[in-house]
Coordinates of C-alpha atoms in Angstrom, one line a residue:
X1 CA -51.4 -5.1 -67.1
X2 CA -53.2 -7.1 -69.6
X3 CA -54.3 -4.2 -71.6
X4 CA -51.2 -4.1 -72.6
X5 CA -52.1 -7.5 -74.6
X6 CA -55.6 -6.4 -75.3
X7 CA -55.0 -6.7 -78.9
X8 CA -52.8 -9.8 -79.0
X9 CA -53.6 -12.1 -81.7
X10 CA -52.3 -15.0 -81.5
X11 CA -54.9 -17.2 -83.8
X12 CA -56.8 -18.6 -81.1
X13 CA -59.5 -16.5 -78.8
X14 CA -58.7 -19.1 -75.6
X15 CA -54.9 -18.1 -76.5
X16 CA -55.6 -14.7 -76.0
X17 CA -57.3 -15.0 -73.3
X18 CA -54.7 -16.9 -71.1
X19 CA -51.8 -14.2 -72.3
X20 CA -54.2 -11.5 -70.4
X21 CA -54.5 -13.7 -67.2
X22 CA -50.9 -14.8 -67.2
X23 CA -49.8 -11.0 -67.7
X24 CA -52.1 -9.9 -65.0
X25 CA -50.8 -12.4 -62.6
X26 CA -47.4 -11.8 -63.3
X27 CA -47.4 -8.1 -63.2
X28 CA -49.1 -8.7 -59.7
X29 CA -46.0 -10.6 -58.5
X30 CA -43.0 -10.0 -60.9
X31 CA -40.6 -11.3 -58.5
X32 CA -41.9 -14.8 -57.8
X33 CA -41.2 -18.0 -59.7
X34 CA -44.1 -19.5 -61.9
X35 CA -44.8 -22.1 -59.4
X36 CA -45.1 -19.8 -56.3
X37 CA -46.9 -16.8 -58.5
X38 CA -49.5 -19.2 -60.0
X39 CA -51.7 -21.8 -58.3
X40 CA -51.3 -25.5 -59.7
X41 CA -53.8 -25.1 -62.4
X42 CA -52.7 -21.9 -63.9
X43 CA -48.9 -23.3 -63.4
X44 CA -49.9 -25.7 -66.0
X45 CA -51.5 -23.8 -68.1
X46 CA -48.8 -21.5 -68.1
X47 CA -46.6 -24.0 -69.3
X48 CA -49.1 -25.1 -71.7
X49 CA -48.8 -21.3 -73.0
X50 CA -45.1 -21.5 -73.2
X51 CA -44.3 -24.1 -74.7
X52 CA -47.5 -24.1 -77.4
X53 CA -45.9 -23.7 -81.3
X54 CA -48.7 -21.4 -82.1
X55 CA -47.5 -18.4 -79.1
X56 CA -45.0 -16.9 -80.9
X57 CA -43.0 -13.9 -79.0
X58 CA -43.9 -11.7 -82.1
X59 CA -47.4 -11.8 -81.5
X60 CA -47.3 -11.4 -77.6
X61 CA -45.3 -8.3 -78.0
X62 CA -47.2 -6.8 -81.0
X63 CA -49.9 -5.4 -79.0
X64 CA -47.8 -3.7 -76.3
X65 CA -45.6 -1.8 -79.1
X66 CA -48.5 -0.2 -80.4
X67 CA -49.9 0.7 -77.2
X68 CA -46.2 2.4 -76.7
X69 CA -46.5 4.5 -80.2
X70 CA -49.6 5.4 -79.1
X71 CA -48.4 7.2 -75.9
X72 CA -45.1 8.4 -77.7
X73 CA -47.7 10.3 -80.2
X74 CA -49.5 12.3 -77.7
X75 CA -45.6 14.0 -77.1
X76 CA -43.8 16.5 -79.2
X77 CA -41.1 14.5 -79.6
X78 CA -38.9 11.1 -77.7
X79 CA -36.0 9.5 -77.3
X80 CA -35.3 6.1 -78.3
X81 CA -32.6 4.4 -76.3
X82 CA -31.5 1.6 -78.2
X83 CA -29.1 -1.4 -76.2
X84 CA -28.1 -5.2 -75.5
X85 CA -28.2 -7.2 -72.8
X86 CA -27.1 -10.7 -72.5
X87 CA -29.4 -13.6 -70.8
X88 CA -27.8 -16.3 -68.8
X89 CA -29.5 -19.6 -67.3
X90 CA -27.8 -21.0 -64.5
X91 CA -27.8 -25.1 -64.0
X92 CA -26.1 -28.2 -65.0
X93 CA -28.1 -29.5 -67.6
X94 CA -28.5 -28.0 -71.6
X95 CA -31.4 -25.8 -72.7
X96 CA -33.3 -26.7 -76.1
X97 CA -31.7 -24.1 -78.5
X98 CA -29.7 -21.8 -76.1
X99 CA -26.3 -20.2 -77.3
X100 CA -23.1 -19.5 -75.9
X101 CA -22.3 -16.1 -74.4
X102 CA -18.9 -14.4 -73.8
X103 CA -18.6 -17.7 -72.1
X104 CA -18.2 -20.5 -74.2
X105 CA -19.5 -22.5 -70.9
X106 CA -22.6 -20.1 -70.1
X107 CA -25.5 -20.7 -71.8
X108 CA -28.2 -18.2 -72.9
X109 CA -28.8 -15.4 -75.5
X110 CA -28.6 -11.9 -75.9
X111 CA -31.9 -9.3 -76.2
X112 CA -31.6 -5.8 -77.8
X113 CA -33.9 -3.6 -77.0
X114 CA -35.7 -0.2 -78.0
X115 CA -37.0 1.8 -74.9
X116 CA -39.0 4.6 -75.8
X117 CA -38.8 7.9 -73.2
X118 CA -40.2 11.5 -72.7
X119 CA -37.3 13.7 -74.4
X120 CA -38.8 16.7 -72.1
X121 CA -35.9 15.8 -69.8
X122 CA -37.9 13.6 -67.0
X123 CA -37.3 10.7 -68.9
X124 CA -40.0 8.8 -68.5
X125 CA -40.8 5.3 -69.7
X126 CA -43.1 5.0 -72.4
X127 CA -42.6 1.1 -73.0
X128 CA -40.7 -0.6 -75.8
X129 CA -40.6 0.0 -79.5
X130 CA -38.5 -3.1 -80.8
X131 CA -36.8 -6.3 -79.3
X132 CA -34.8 -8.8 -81.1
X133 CA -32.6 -11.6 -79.8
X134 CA -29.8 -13.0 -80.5
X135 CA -28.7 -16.5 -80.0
X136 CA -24.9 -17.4 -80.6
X137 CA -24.7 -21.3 -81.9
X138 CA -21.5 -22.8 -81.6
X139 CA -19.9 -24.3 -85.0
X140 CA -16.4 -26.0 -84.9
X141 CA -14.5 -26.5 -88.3
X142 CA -11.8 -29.2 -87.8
X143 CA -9.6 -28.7 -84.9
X144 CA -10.1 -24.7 -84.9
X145 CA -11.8 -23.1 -82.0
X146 CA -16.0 -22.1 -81.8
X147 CA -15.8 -19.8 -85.0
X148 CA -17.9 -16.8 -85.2
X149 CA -19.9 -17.6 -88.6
X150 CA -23.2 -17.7 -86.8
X151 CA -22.5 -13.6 -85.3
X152 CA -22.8 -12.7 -88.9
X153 CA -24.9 -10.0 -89.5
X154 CA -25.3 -9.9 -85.7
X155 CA -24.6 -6.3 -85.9
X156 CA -26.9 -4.9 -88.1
X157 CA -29.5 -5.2 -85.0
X158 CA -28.6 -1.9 -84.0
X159 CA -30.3 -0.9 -87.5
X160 CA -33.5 -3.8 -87.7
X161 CA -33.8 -1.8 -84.0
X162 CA -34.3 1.6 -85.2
X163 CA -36.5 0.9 -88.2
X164 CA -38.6 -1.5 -86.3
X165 CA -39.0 1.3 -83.8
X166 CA -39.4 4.0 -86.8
X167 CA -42.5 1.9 -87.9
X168 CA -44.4 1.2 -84.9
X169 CA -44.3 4.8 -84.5
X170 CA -45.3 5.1 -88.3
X171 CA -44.1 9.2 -88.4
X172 CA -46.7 10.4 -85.4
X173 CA -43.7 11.6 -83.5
X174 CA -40.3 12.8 -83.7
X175 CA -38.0 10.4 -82.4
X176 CA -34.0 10.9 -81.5
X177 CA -32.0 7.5 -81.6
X178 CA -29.6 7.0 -79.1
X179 CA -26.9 4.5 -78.4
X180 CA -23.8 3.4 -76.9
X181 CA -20.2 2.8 -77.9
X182 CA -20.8 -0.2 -79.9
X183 CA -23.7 1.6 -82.1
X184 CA -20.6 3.4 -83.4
X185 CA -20.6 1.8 -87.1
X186 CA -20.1 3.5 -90.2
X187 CA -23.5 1.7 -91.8
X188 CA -25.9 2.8 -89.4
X189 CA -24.9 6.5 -88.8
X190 CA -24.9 6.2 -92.9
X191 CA -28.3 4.8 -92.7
X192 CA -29.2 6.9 -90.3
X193 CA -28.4 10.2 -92.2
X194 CA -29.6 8.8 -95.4
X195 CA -32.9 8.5 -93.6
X196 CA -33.1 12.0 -91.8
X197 CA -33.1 9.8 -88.6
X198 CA -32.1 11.9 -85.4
X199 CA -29.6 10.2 -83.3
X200 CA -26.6 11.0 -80.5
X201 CA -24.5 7.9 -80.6
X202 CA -21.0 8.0 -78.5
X203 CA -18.1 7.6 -80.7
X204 CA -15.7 4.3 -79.7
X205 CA -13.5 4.5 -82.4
X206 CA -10.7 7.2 -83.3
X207 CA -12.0 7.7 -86.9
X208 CA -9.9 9.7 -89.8
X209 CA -11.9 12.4 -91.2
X210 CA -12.4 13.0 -95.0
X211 CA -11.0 15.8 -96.7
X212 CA -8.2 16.0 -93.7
X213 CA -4.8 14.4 -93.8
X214 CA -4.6 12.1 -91.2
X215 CA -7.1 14.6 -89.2
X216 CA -8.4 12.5 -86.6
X217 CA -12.0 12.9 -85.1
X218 CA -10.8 13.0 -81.5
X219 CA -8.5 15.3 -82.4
X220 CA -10.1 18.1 -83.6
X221 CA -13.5 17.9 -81.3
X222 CA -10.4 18.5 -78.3
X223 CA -9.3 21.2 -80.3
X224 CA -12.6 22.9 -80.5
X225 CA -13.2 25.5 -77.9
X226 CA -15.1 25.0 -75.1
X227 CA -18.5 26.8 -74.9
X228 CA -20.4 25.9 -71.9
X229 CA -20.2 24.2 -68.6
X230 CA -22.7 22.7 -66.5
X231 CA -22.7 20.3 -63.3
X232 CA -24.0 16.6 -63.7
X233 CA -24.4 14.1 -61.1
X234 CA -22.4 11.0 -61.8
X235 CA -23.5 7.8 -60.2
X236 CA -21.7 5.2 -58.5
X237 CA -19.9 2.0 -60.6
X238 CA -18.4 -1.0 -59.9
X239 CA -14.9 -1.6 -62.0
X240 CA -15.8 -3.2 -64.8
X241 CA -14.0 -5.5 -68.0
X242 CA -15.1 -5.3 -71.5
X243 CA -14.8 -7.0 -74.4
X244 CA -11.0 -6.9 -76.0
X245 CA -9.2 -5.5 -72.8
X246 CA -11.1 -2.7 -72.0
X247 CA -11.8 -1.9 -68.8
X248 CA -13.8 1.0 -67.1
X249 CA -12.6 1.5 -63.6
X250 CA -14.5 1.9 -60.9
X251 CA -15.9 5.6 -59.5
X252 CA -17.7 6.7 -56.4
X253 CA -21.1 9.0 -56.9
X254 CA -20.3 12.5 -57.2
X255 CA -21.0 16.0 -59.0
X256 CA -18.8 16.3 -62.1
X257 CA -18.0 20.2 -63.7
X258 CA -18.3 19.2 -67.2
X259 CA -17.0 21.5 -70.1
X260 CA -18.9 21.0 -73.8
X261 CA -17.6 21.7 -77.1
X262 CA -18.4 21.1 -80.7
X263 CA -17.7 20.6 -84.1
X264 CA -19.1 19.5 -87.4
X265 CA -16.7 17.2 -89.4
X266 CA -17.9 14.6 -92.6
X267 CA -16.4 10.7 -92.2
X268 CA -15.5 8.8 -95.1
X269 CA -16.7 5.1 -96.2
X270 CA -14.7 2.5 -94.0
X271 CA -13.4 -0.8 -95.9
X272 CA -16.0 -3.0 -93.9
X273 CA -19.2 -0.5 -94.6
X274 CA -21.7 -1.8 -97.1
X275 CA -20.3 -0.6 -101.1
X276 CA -23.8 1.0 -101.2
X277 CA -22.9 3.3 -98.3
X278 CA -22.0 7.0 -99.0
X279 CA -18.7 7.7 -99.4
X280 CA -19.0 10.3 -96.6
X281 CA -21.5 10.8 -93.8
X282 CA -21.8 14.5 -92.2
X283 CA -22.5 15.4 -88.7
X284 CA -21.1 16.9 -85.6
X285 CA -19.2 15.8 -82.7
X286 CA -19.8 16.8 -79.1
X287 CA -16.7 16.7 -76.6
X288 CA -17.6 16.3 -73.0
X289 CA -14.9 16.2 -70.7
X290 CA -14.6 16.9 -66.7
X291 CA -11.6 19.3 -66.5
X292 CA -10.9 19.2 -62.9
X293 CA -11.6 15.0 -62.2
X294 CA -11.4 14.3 -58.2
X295 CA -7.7 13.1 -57.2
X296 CA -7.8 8.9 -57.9
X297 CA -10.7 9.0 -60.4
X298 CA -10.8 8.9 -63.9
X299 CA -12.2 11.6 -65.9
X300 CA -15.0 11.5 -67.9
X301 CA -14.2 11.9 -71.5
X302 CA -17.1 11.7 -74.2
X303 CA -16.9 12.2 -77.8
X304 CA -20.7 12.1 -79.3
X305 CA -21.7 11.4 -82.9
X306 CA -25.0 13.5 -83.5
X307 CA -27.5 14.6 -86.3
X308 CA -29.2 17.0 -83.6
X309 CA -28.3 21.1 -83.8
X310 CA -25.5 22.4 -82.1
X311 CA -25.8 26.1 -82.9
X312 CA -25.7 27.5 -79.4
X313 CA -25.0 26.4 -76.2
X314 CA -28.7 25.0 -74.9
X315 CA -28.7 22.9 -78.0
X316 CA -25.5 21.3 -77.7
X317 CA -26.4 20.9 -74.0
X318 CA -30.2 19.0 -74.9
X319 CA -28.1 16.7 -77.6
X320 CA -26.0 15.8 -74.4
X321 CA -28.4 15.1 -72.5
X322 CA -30.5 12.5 -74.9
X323 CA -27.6 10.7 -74.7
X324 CA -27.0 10.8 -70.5
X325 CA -31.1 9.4 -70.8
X326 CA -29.2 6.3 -72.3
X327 CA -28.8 5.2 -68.5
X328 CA -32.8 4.8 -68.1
X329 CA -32.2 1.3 -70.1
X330 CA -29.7 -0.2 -67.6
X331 CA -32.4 0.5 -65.2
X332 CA -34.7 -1.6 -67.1
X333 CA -32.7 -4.5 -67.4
X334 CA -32.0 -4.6 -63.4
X335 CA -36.1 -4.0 -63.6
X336 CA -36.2 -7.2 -65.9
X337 CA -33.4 -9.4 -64.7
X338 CA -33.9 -8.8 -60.6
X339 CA -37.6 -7.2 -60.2
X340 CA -39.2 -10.2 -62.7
X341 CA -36.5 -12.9 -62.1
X342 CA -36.4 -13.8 -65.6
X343 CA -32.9 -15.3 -65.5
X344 CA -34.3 -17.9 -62.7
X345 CA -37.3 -18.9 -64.5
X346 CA -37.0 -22.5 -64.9
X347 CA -38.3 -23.3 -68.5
X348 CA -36.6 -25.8 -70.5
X349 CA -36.0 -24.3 -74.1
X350 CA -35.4 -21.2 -76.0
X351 CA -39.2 -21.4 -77.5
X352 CA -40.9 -21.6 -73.6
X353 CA -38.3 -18.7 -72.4
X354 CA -38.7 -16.3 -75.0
X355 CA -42.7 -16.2 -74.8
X356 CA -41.9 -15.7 -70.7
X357 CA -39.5 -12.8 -71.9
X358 CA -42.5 -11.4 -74.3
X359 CA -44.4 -11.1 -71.0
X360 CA -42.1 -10.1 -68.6
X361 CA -40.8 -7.2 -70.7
X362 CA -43.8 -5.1 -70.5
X363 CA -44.0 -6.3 -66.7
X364 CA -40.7 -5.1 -66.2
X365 CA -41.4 -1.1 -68.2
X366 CA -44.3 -1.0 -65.5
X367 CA -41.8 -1.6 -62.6
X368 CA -40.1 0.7 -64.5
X369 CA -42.2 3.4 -64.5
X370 CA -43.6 2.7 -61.1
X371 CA -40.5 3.5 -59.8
X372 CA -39.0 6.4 -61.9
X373 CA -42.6 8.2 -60.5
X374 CA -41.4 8.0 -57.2
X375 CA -38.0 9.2 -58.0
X376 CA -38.3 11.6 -60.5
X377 CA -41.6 12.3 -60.1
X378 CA -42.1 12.1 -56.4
X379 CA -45.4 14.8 -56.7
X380 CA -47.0 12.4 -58.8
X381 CA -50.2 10.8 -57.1
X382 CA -49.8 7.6 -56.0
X383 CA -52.6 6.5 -57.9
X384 CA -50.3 6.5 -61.0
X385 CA -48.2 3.8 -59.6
X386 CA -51.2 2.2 -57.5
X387 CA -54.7 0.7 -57.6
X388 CA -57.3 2.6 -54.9
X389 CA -57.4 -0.6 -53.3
X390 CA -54.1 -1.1 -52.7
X391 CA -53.7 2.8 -51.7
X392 CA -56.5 1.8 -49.4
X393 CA -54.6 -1.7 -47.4
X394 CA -51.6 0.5 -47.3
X395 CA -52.8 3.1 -45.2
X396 CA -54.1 0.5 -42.9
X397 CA -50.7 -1.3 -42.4
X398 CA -48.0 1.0 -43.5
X399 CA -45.2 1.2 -40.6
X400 CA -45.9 5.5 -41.0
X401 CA -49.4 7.0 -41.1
X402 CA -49.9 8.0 -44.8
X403 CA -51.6 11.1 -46.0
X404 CA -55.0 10.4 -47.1
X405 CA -53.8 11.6 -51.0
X406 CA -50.0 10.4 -50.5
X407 CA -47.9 11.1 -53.8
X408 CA -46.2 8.6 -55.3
X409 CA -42.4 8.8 -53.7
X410 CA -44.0 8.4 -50.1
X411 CA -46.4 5.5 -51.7
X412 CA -43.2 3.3 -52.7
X413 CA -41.5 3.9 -49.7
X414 CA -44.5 3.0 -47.5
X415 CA -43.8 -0.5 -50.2
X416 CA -40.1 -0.7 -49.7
X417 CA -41.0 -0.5 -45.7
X418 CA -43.5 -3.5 -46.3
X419 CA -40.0 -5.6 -47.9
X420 CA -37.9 -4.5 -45.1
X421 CA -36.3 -1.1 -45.8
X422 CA -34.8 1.4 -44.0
X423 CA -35.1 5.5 -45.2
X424 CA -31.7 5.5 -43.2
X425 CA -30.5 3.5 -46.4
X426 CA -31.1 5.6 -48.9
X427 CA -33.3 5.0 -52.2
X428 CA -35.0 1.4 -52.1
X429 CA -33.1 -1.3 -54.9
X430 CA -35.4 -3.9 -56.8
X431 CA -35.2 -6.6 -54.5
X432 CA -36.5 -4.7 -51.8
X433 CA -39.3 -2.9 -53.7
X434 CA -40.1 -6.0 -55.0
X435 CA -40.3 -7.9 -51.3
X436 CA -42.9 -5.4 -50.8
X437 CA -45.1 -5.2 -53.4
X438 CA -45.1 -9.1 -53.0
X439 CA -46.5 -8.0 -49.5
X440 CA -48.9 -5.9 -50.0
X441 CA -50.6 -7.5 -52.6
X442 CA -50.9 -10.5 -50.5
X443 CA -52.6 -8.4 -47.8
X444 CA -54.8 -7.0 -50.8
X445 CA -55.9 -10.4 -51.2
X446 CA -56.6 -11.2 -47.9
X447 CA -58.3 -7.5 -47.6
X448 CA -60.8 -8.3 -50.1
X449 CA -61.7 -11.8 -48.6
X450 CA -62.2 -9.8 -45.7
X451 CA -64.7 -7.6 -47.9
X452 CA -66.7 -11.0 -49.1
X453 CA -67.0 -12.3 -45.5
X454 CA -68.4 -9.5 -44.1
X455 CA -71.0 -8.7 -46.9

């Protein structure tokens, strides 16, 4: 893991070196707290390393988004999923320099992140291109409730994102943008455009279309005519509230017949988009809708905003699914928030917990991509998820003889045994995968003292 922080610089060579040590150890066992991943004198140091003015996040991070745009340029092309996450720290007392959340009473901040992916349709991680944060300061004026001065501006971090991720990869490779609902502004998809950028964003609002009377976007991509259909696999989710009332109800996994059809329309310059904006933006609009829903669940209903081709059917259909690779993120955030624990690390200000974020990030794209090898992947060779050594102690213990080159699906579930899983129970989660690589790499240890006695 620490070559991913080979070319850190963070001003000081003994610096350096302690990022590479830390990052090794932490990658080793992602789901531990510092003080049981880290012997007393590197638990020190560590907090030495956090809390030191001159580590900066910035510089921690640098070396591990060029080592991404280095593996995005050896592709023909990649998608950029671009999202936000909130961070909250449990615990009575105050944090140095936390925020609020949607919770006035929580305390935390949000990350937004760019993950870069394979856009050859296995989606694999390639490590991140951007992350800012976001902290939310309360400010009361008078007797009025926590205003919202200090969000100002917030939202243009759906743009820093994208260009920060546009430069890293400094035009080696073609890269499609892809977002959520609340990426639907009028400023980025103008900034966007302006910029050639290529991006499938999903539509949240019911825009009016220029050079229509009162046409309305969602309108006319209904009206369209359906081209294509194609069955997707939809994956379970819990009912869920969002922000202003919304709520997404929950659905049960299960194959959904969805129908596609599109349309190219122009939108004009909203009141709150910057006076430099154009005063129209062209693209197209891709409805996705599941006819024929199950009785008791909600369709699915998608409107996308997109700068990609739609031409014939297999283009409208590879715009469609860029944005379905959108889900890869939330998988990295369960990767980062239960895999690496960050939301339990028990530092004491914003400074200490956003170096431990600088680190656990990359940790948590290697989980990442450990794991998506033995799902999407499964004829992979272990050896891309796993050292020889460890390859080597799990043959020895695993509950089921491995093959003497095992691939990498029957590698992590020889892991997820170690933690305590059953194949009866489907797919392993983090915590499980987790328990067992915490295992085995304990028995490594004690393997290789074995190794040192015995020479």
């Amino acid at each position: 893991m620490s070559s991913e922080f080979a070319e850190a610089d963070l001003g000081d060579t003994r610096l350096t070196r302690r990022l590479g040590a830390l990052a090794d150890r932490l990658s080793d066992r992602p789901g531990e707290s510092f003080p049981k991943a880290l012997d007393d004198a590197e638990l020190e140091a560590a907090y030495r390393f956090f809390g030191n003015d001159q580590v900066t996040p910035e510089a921690i991070l640098a070396p591990h988004f060029r080592q991404t745009a280095r593996r995005a340029a050896a592709l023909p092309r990649i998608v950029v999923v671009h999202d936000t996450t909130a961070f909250e720290f449990g615990g009575q007392s105050k944090r140095a320099g936390l925020g609020h959340l949607l919770k006035p009473s929580a305390q935390g901040f949000f990350g937004h992140f760019a993950l870069a992916l394979d856009a050859d349709g296995t989606r694999r991680p390639l490590g991140l291109l951007a992350l800012e944060t976001v902290f939310r300061l309360k400010t009361r004026i008078g007797h009025k409730h926590w205003t919202k001065d200090k969000r100002l501006g917030e939202s243009e971090r759906w743009a820093r994102g994208v260009e920060a991720a546009e430069a890293h990869l400094a035009g080696r490779v073609a890269a499609i943008h892809v977002a959520d609902r609340e990426g639907d502004q009028y400023a980025l998809l103008s900034a966007l455009v302006e910029a050639k950028r290529a991006f499938v964003i999903r539509s949240f609002q019911d825009r009016r279309l220029a050079g229509e009377d009162e046409a309305r976007l969602r309108a006319v991509a209904s009206a369209a005519k359906f081209t294509v259909r194609r069955e997707v696999p939809l994956s379970p989710r819990a009912d869920i509230k969002g922000p202003k009332g919304q709520r997404h109800p929950a659905r049960r996994h299960r194959t959904a017949k969805l129908s596609f059809a599109a349309v190219s329309v122009a939108l004009p310059r909203t009141a709150d988009a910057p006076k430099s904006a154009p005063l129209t933006v062209p693209l197209s609009v891709i409805h996705v809708l599941e006819r024929e829903p199950p009785p008791g669940q909600p369709p699915v209903e998608w409107f996308l905003l997109t700068s990609l081709p739609i031409h014939d059917d297999a283009a409208i259909l590879y715009a469609v699914d860029c944005y379905r690779a959108r889900w890869t993120i939330e998988e990295y955030f369960k990767a980062l928030k239960t895999g690496c624990q960050f939301e339990r690390r028990q530092l004491e200000s914003a400074h200490s917990l956003l170096n431990a974020l600088a680190i656990l990030a990359p940790v948590a794209w290697r989980l990442l991509l450990l794991r998506h090898l033995a799902r999407a992947e499964p004829s992979a060779p272990a050896a891309a998820a796993l050292t020889e050594k460890q390859l080597e102690v799990l043959r020895a213990v695993a509950k089921k003889p491995l093959r003497p080159r095992p691939n990498a699906r029957e590698a992590m579930l020889a892991v997820a045994a170690l933690g305590g899983h059953l194949k009866s129970n489907g797919d392993p989660g983090w915590l499980v995968v987790g328990r067992g690589m915490h295992d085995l790499l304990l028995l490594e240890i004690g393997w290789r003292a074995r190794e040192q006695v015995e020479k």
